[in-house]
CSV table of C-alpha atoms in Angstrom, one decimal:
chain,number,residue,atom,x,y,z
A,1,MET,CA,-137.8,-46.8,-105.7
A,2,TYR,CA,-135.8,-49.9,-105.0
A,3,GLY,CA,-137.2,-53.2,-103.7
A,4,ASP,CA,-136.7,-54.8,-100.3
A,5,LEU,CA,-133.6,-54.3,-98.2
A,6,LYS,CA,-131.2,-57.2,-98.5
A,7,ILE,CA,-128.0,-57.7,-96.4
A,8,LEU,CA,-125.2,-60.0,-97.5
A,9,THR,CA,-121.8,-60.8,-96.0
A,10,GLY,CA,-118.6,-62.3,-97.1
A,11,THR,CA,-116.4,-64.2,-94.7
A,12,ALA,CA,-114.3,-61.3,-93.4
A,13,ASN,CA,-116.5,-60.3,-90.5
A,14,PRO,CA,-119.8,-62.2,-90.5
A,15,GLN,CA,-120.5,-61.4,-86.8
A,16,LEU,CA,-120.6,-57.7,-87.5
A,17,ALA,CA,-123.1,-58.4,-90.3
A,18,LEU,CA,-125.3,-60.4,-88.0
A,19,ASP,CA,-125.2,-57.6,-85.4
A,20,ILE,CA,-126.2,-55.1,-88.1
A,21,CYS,CA,-129.1,-57.3,-89.1
A,22,ASP,CA,-130.2,-57.5,-85.4
A,23,HIS,CA,-130.3,-53.7,-85.3
A,24,LEU,CA,-132.3,-53.6,-88.6
A,25,GLY,CA,-134.6,-56.4,-87.6
A,26,CYS,CA,-133.9,-58.5,-90.7
A,27,CYS,CA,-132.0,-61.7,-91.7
A,28,LEU,CA,-128.9,-62.2,-93.8
A,29,THR,CA,-129.5,-63.2,-97.4
A,30,PRO,CA,-127.8,-66.5,-97.9
A,31,SER,CA,-124.6,-66.7,-100.0
A,32,LEU,CA,-121.9,-69.2,-100.8
A,33,CYS,CA,-118.3,-68.2,-100.3
A,34,GLU,CA,-115.8,-71.0,-100.6
A,35,THR,CA,-112.3,-71.6,-101.9
A,36,PHE,CA,-111.3,-74.2,-104.5
A,37,SER,CA,-108.2,-76.3,-103.9
A,38,ASP,CA,-106.0,-74.0,-106.0
A,39,GLY,CA,-107.0,-70.9,-104.0
A,40,GLU,CA,-109.7,-69.5,-106.4
A,41,ILE,CA,-112.8,-68.1,-104.8
A,42,ARG,CA,-116.3,-69.4,-105.6
A,43,ILE,CA,-119.3,-67.1,-105.0
A,44,GLU,CA,-123.0,-67.8,-105.4
A,45,ILE,CA,-125.9,-65.7,-104.1
A,46,GLY,CA,-128.5,-68.0,-102.5
A,47,ALA,CA,-131.7,-66.0,-103.1
A,48,SER,CA,-133.2,-63.7,-105.7
A,49,VAL,CA,-132.0,-60.1,-105.5
A,50,ARG,CA,-133.7,-58.8,-108.7
A,51,GLY,CA,-134.6,-55.2,-108.2
A,52,HIS,CA,-133.7,-55.2,-104.5
A,53,ASP,CA,-131.6,-52.7,-102.5
A,54,VAL,CA,-128.6,-54.8,-101.6
A,55,PHE,CA,-125.8,-54.1,-99.0
A,56,VAL,CA,-122.7,-56.2,-98.8
A,57,ILE,CA,-120.9,-56.1,-95.5
A,58,GLN,CA,-117.2,-56.9,-96.0
A,59,PRO,CA,-114.1,-55.2,-94.5
A,60,THR,CA,-111.0,-55.7,-96.6
A,61,CYS,CA,-108.8,-56.6,-93.6
A,62,ALA,CA,-106.3,-59.4,-93.4
A,63,PRO,CA,-106.0,-61.5,-95.5
A,64,ALA,CA,-106.6,-58.3,-97.4
A,65,ASN,CA,-106.2,-59.6,-101.0
A,66,TYR,CA,-108.5,-62.5,-100.4
A,67,ASN,CA,-111.2,-60.5,-98.7
A,68,PHE,CA,-111.0,-57.8,-101.3
A,69,MET,CA,-111.3,-60.3,-104.2
A,70,GLN,CA,-114.2,-62.0,-102.4
A,71,LEU,CA,-116.0,-58.6,-102.2
A,72,CYS,CA,-115.4,-57.8,-105.8
A,73,LEU,CA,-116.8,-61.2,-106.9
A,74,MET,CA,-119.9,-60.7,-104.7
A,75,LEU,CA,-120.5,-57.3,-106.3
A,76,ASP,CA,-120.2,-58.8,-109.8
A,77,ALA,CA,-122.6,-61.7,-108.9
A,78,LEU,CA,-125.1,-59.1,-107.6
A,79,LYS,CA,-124.8,-57.0,-110.7
A,80,ARG,CA,-125.3,-60.0,-112.9
A,81,ALA,CA,-128.3,-61.0,-110.8
A,82,SER,CA,-130.0,-57.7,-111.6
A,83,ALA,CA,-129.9,-56.2,-108.1
A,84,GLY,CA,-131.7,-52.8,-108.1
A,85,ARG,CA,-128.8,-51.0,-106.2
A,86,ILE,CA,-125.6,-52.4,-104.8
A,87,THR,CA,-123.9,-50.8,-101.9
A,88,ALA,CA,-120.5,-52.0,-100.6
A,89,VAL,CA,-120.3,-51.6,-96.8
A,90,ILE,CA,-116.6,-51.7,-96.1
A,91,PRO,CA,-116.1,-50.9,-92.4
A,92,TYR,CA,-112.3,-51.1,-92.8
A,93,TYR,CA,-111.0,-50.0,-96.2
A,94,GLY,CA,-107.7,-51.8,-96.9
A,95,TYR,CA,-105.0,-50.1,-98.9
A,96,ALA,CA,-106.2,-46.8,-97.6
A,97,ARG,CA,-102.6,-45.9,-96.4
A,98,GLN,CA,-101.4,-46.1,-100.0
A,99,ASP,CA,-103.2,-43.0,-101.2
A,100,ARG,CA,-100.4,-41.2,-103.0
A,101,LYS,CA,-97.2,-41.8,-105.0
A,102,VAL,CA,-94.4,-42.1,-102.5
A,103,SER,CA,-91.8,-42.7,-105.2
A,104,PRO,CA,-91.5,-42.1,-108.9
A,105,ARG,CA,-92.5,-45.7,-110.0
A,106,ALA,CA,-95.1,-46.5,-107.2
A,107,PRO,CA,-98.8,-47.2,-107.7
A,108,ILE,CA,-101.6,-45.3,-106.0
A,109,SER,CA,-103.1,-48.5,-104.6
A,110,ALA,CA,-106.1,-46.9,-102.9
A,111,LYS,CA,-107.2,-45.5,-106.3
A,112,VAL,CA,-106.7,-48.9,-108.0
A,113,THR,CA,-108.9,-50.7,-105.5
A,114,ALA,CA,-111.5,-48.0,-105.8
A,115,ASP,CA,-111.6,-48.6,-109.6
A,116,PHE,CA,-111.9,-52.4,-109.0
A,117,LEU,CA,-114.9,-51.9,-106.8
A,118,SER,CA,-116.6,-49.6,-109.2
A,119,MET,CA,-116.0,-51.9,-112.2
A,120,ALA,CA,-117.2,-54.9,-110.1
A,121,GLY,CA,-120.6,-53.3,-109.5
A,122,ALA,CA,-120.5,-51.0,-106.4
A,123,GLN,CA,-122.9,-48.1,-106.9
A,124,ARG,CA,-122.3,-46.7,-103.4
A,125,ILE,CA,-119.7,-47.1,-100.7
A,126,VAL,CA,-120.2,-47.0,-97.0
A,127,THR,CA,-117.0,-47.0,-94.9
A,128,MET,CA,-115.7,-45.8,-91.6
A,129,ASP,CA,-112.9,-43.6,-90.5
A,130,LEU,CA,-110.9,-43.6,-93.8
A,131,HIS,CA,-107.2,-43.2,-93.2
A,132,ALA,CA,-107.2,-40.4,-95.8
A,133,GLY,CA,-110.5,-38.7,-96.4
A,134,GLN,CA,-109.5,-37.7,-99.9
A,135,ILE,CA,-110.0,-41.3,-100.9
A,136,GLN,CA,-113.6,-40.5,-101.3
A,137,GLY,CA,-112.7,-38.6,-104.4
A,138,PHE,CA,-111.2,-41.8,-106.0
A,139,PHE,CA,-114.7,-43.0,-106.6
A,140,ASN,CA,-117.3,-41.8,-109.1
A,141,CYS,CA,-120.1,-43.0,-106.9
A,142,PRO,CA,-121.3,-41.7,-103.5
A,143,VAL,CA,-119.1,-42.5,-100.6
A,144,ASP,CA,-120.4,-42.2,-97.0
A,145,ASN,CA,-117.4,-42.0,-94.6
A,146,LEU,CA,-118.8,-42.6,-91.1
A,147,TYR,CA,-117.1,-42.0,-87.8
A,148,ALA,CA,-116.8,-44.3,-84.8
A,149,SER,CA,-116.3,-41.4,-82.3
A,150,PRO,CA,-119.7,-41.8,-80.6
A,151,VAL,CA,-119.0,-45.4,-79.5
A,152,LEU,CA,-115.4,-44.8,-78.7
A,153,LEU,CA,-115.9,-41.8,-76.5
A,154,GLN,CA,-118.8,-43.5,-74.7
A,155,GLN,CA,-116.1,-45.8,-73.2
A,156,PHE,CA,-114.4,-42.8,-71.5
A,157,ARG,CA,-117.5,-40.9,-70.2
A,158,HIS,CA,-117.0,-42.3,-66.7
A,159,LEU,CA,-113.5,-40.9,-66.3
A,160,ARG,CA,-112.9,-38.1,-63.7
A,161,GLY,CA,-110.2,-35.5,-63.5
A,162,ASP,CA,-108.5,-33.5,-66.2
A,163,ILE,CA,-108.5,-35.3,-69.6
A,164,VAL,CA,-106.2,-34.5,-72.5
A,165,MET,CA,-106.8,-36.0,-75.9
A,166,VAL,CA,-103.5,-36.7,-77.6
A,167,SER,CA,-102.8,-37.2,-81.3
A,168,PRO,CA,-99.8,-39.6,-81.9
A,169,ASP,CA,-98.7,-37.5,-84.9
A,170,ALA,CA,-99.4,-34.2,-86.7
A,171,GLY,CA,-101.6,-35.9,-89.2
A,172,GLY,CA,-104.2,-36.9,-86.6
A,173,VAL,CA,-104.6,-33.4,-85.0
A,174,GLU,CA,-108.0,-32.8,-86.5
A,175,ARG,CA,-109.4,-36.0,-85.1
A,176,ALA,CA,-107.9,-35.4,-81.7
A,177,ARG,CA,-109.2,-31.9,-81.6
A,178,ALA,CA,-112.7,-33.1,-82.5
A,179,PHE,CA,-112.5,-35.7,-79.7
A,180,ALA,CA,-111.3,-33.1,-77.2
A,181,LYS,CA,-114.2,-30.8,-78.1
A,182,MET,CA,-116.7,-33.5,-77.5
A,183,MET,CA,-115.1,-34.5,-74.2
A,184,ASP,CA,-114.5,-30.9,-73.1
A,185,ALA,CA,-110.9,-31.8,-72.8
A,186,SER,CA,-107.6,-30.2,-73.7
A,187,LEU,CA,-105.4,-31.2,-76.6
A,188,ALA,CA,-101.8,-32.4,-77.0
A,189,VAL,CA,-99.8,-33.6,-80.0
A,190,ILE,CA,-96.8,-35.9,-80.2
A,191,ASP,CA,-94.2,-34.7,-82.8
A,192,LYS,CA,-92.5,-37.8,-84.1
A,193,ARG,CA,-89.5,-38.1,-86.4
A,194,ARG,CA,-89.6,-41.4,-88.3
A,195,ASP,CA,-86.4,-42.9,-89.8
A,196,ARG,CA,-88.2,-45.7,-91.7
A,197,PRO,CA,-91.6,-47.5,-91.7
A,198,ASN,CA,-92.7,-48.9,-88.3
A,199,GLN,CA,-89.8,-47.4,-86.5
A,200,VAL,CA,-89.8,-44.1,-84.6
A,201,ALA,CA,-86.6,-42.3,-83.9
A,202,GLU,CA,-87.7,-39.4,-81.6
A,203,MET,CA,-90.9,-38.3,-80.0
A,204,ASN,CA,-91.7,-35.0,-78.2
A,205,VAL,CA,-95.0,-33.9,-76.5
A,206,ILE,CA,-96.5,-30.5,-77.6
A,207,GLY,CA,-99.0,-29.5,-75.0
A,208,ASP,CA,-99.6,-29.9,-71.3
A,209,VAL,CA,-100.2,-33.4,-70.0
A,210,GLN,CA,-98.9,-33.0,-66.5
A,211,GLY,CA,-101.1,-34.8,-64.0
A,212,LYS,CA,-103.8,-35.5,-66.6
A,213,VAL,CA,-105.5,-38.6,-68.0
A,214,ALA,CA,-104.0,-38.8,-71.5
A,215,ILE,CA,-106.1,-40.6,-74.1
A,216,LEU,CA,-104.3,-41.3,-77.4
A,217,VAL,CA,-106.6,-41.1,-80.4
A,218,ASP,CA,-105.9,-42.7,-83.8
A,219,ASP,CA,-107.8,-44.2,-86.7
A,220,MET,CA,-106.0,-47.6,-86.5
A,221,ILE,CA,-103.5,-49.6,-84.5
A,222,ASP,CA,-101.3,-51.8,-86.7
A,223,THR,CA,-98.1,-53.0,-85.2
A,224,ALA,CA,-98.7,-50.7,-82.2
A,225,GLY,CA,-95.1,-49.5,-82.2
A,226,THR,CA,-96.0,-45.8,-82.4
A,227,ILE,CA,-98.8,-45.8,-79.9
A,228,CYS,CA,-96.9,-47.8,-77.3
A,229,ALA,CA,-93.8,-45.5,-77.6
A,230,ALA,CA,-96.2,-42.5,-77.3
A,231,ALA,CA,-97.6,-43.9,-74.1
A,232,GLU,CA,-94.1,-44.1,-72.6
A,233,VAL,CA,-93.4,-40.5,-73.6
A,234,LEU,CA,-96.6,-39.3,-72.1
A,235,LEU,CA,-95.8,-40.8,-68.8
A,236,GLN,CA,-92.3,-39.4,-68.9
A,237,ASN,CA,-93.9,-36.0,-69.4
A,238,GLY,CA,-96.0,-36.3,-66.3
A,239,ALA,CA,-99.3,-37.9,-67.4
A,240,ALA,CA,-101.2,-39.5,-64.5
A,241,GLU,CA,-102.3,-42.4,-66.7
A,242,VAL,CA,-102.5,-43.3,-70.4
A,243,ARG,CA,-105.4,-44.8,-72.3
A,244,ALA,CA,-105.9,-45.2,-76.1
A,245,CYS,CA,-108.7,-45.6,-78.6
A,246,ALA,CA,-108.7,-46.4,-82.3
A,247,THR,CA,-111.4,-47.3,-84.8
A,248,HIS,CA,-109.5,-50.2,-86.5
A,249,GLY,CA,-107.7,-52.8,-84.6
A,250,VAL,CA,-105.4,-54.1,-87.4
A,251,LEU,CA,-103.1,-55.6,-84.7
A,252,SER,CA,-100.6,-57.2,-87.0
A,253,GLY,CA,-97.3,-58.8,-86.0
A,254,PRO,CA,-96.2,-58.1,-82.4
A,255,ALA,CA,-99.1,-55.6,-81.7
A,256,CYS,CA,-100.8,-57.7,-79.0
A,257,GLN,CA,-97.6,-58.3,-77.0
A,258,ARG,CA,-96.6,-54.7,-77.3
A,259,LEU,CA,-100.0,-53.5,-76.0
A,260,THR,CA,-99.7,-55.9,-73.1
A,261,ASP,CA,-96.3,-54.7,-72.2
A,262,ALA,CA,-97.1,-51.0,-72.6
A,263,PRO,CA,-98.4,-48.8,-69.7
A,264,PHE,CA,-102.0,-48.5,-70.9
A,265,GLU,CA,-104.9,-48.7,-68.5
A,266,GLU,CA,-107.1,-49.7,-71.4
A,267,VAL,CA,-107.1,-49.7,-75.2
A,268,VAL,CA,-110.5,-49.3,-77.0
A,269,ILE,CA,-111.1,-50.5,-80.5
A,270,THR,CA,-114.2,-51.3,-82.5
A,271,ASP,CA,-115.4,-54.4,-84.3
A,272,THR,CA,-114.7,-53.1,-87.9
A,273,ILE,CA,-112.1,-55.8,-87.9
A,274,PRO,CA,-112.7,-59.2,-86.1
A,275,LEU,CA,-110.1,-60.0,-83.4
A,276,GLY,CA,-110.2,-63.7,-84.3
A,277,ASP,CA,-107.5,-65.7,-82.5
A,278,ARG,CA,-106.0,-62.4,-81.0
A,279,GLU,CA,-109.0,-62.2,-78.7
A,280,GLY,CA,-107.8,-62.8,-75.1
A,281,ARG,CA,-104.2,-62.3,-75.9
A,282,CYS,CA,-104.3,-58.7,-74.5
A,283,ASP,CA,-106.7,-58.1,-71.5
A,284,LYS,CA,-106.3,-54.3,-72.0
A,285,LEU,CA,-108.3,-54.5,-75.2
A,286,HIS,CA,-112.0,-53.5,-75.1
A,287,VAL,CA,-114.2,-53.7,-78.2
A,288,ALA,CA,-117.0,-51.3,-78.9
A,289,SER,CA,-119.4,-52.1,-81.6
A,290,VAL,CA,-120.2,-49.9,-84.6
A,291,ALA,CA,-123.0,-52.1,-85.8
A,292,GLY,CA,-125.6,-49.6,-84.6
A,293,ILE,CA,-124.0,-46.7,-86.6
A,294,LEU,CA,-123.7,-48.9,-89.7
A,295,ALA,CA,-127.3,-50.1,-89.4
A,296,LYS,CA,-128.6,-46.6,-89.1
A,297,SER,CA,-126.7,-45.5,-92.2
A,298,ILE,CA,-128.0,-48.5,-94.1
A,299,ARG,CA,-131.6,-47.8,-93.0
A,300,ASN,CA,-131.3,-44.1,-93.9
A,301,ILE,CA,-129.8,-44.9,-97.3
A,302,HIS,CA,-132.5,-47.5,-98.0
A,303,ASP,CA,-135.3,-45.1,-96.9
A,304,GLY,CA,-133.9,-42.2,-98.9
A,305,SER,CA,-133.4,-40.1,-95.8
A,306,SER,CA,-130.3,-38.0,-94.8
A,307,VAL,CA,-127.1,-39.7,-93.4
A,308,SER,CA,-125.3,-36.4,-93.0
A,309,ALA,CA,-125.6,-36.5,-89.2
A,310,LEU,CA,-123.3,-39.5,-89.2
A,311,PHE,CA,-120.6,-37.8,-91.1
A,312,HIS,CA,-119.3,-35.8,-88.1
A,313,PHE,CA,-116.7,-36.7,-85.6
């Protein structure tokens, strides 16, 4: 048995960590995370963790390298402080899109980051909606890949009329099919032909969207180019209205402006990544919290009970 439950956080998303603590009925364990003038990171744990069951909340979102390094240093500090068990809770796993060799002399970055986390001291990983599920196999420790579908779909339960869940590409069909089943909705897929990254050459709708409420489903929204182009195509094919949901609101570059200009009724994301100064720049954005799901997984892991019910779409 491990000792008391301890929750720590880096600086990537402290509000999510506080919300998780509210659900668990505990307080954050103090820690120091600051930066020296030359950019080096200084970490210090502010209380004893010897023998305790420690969970570190830290998405590796932008600035990805800084937040990732901060997480690794926190894990190493906990290991050297003799924590009983160290779990890295990474709501958004950065570098997940680089999960294979795309050219002869390219790295598999998602594997490299997995090795870093393991060497730093992570004995278990909790994450949410991995971009590629096979990344779980990059680790030699347990990985709990949770899904945000319960909180995302709750935002659409009030809708009336025919609903069609739409995958913006072939790779997301499984996700959209699961969402469609839970919403008792039909399914459509957008076939896209991409010339180069972040640019879409051609898009065609496979499935019936005529007169229906179309909800685009994806794991993340980055520059929003694909999802905004998909919204236009759906309307051109007769959809009555278009909405969207995604677990991770990366929202880099022109994303907020594109979402504002696009014909969405609403776009639902979660708080795996903090909006920061982007909050308020797009009034179509609605944020659903995954704190409850993460808190339940932490509680079950700490108690030694099953978390398998949280692994399903």
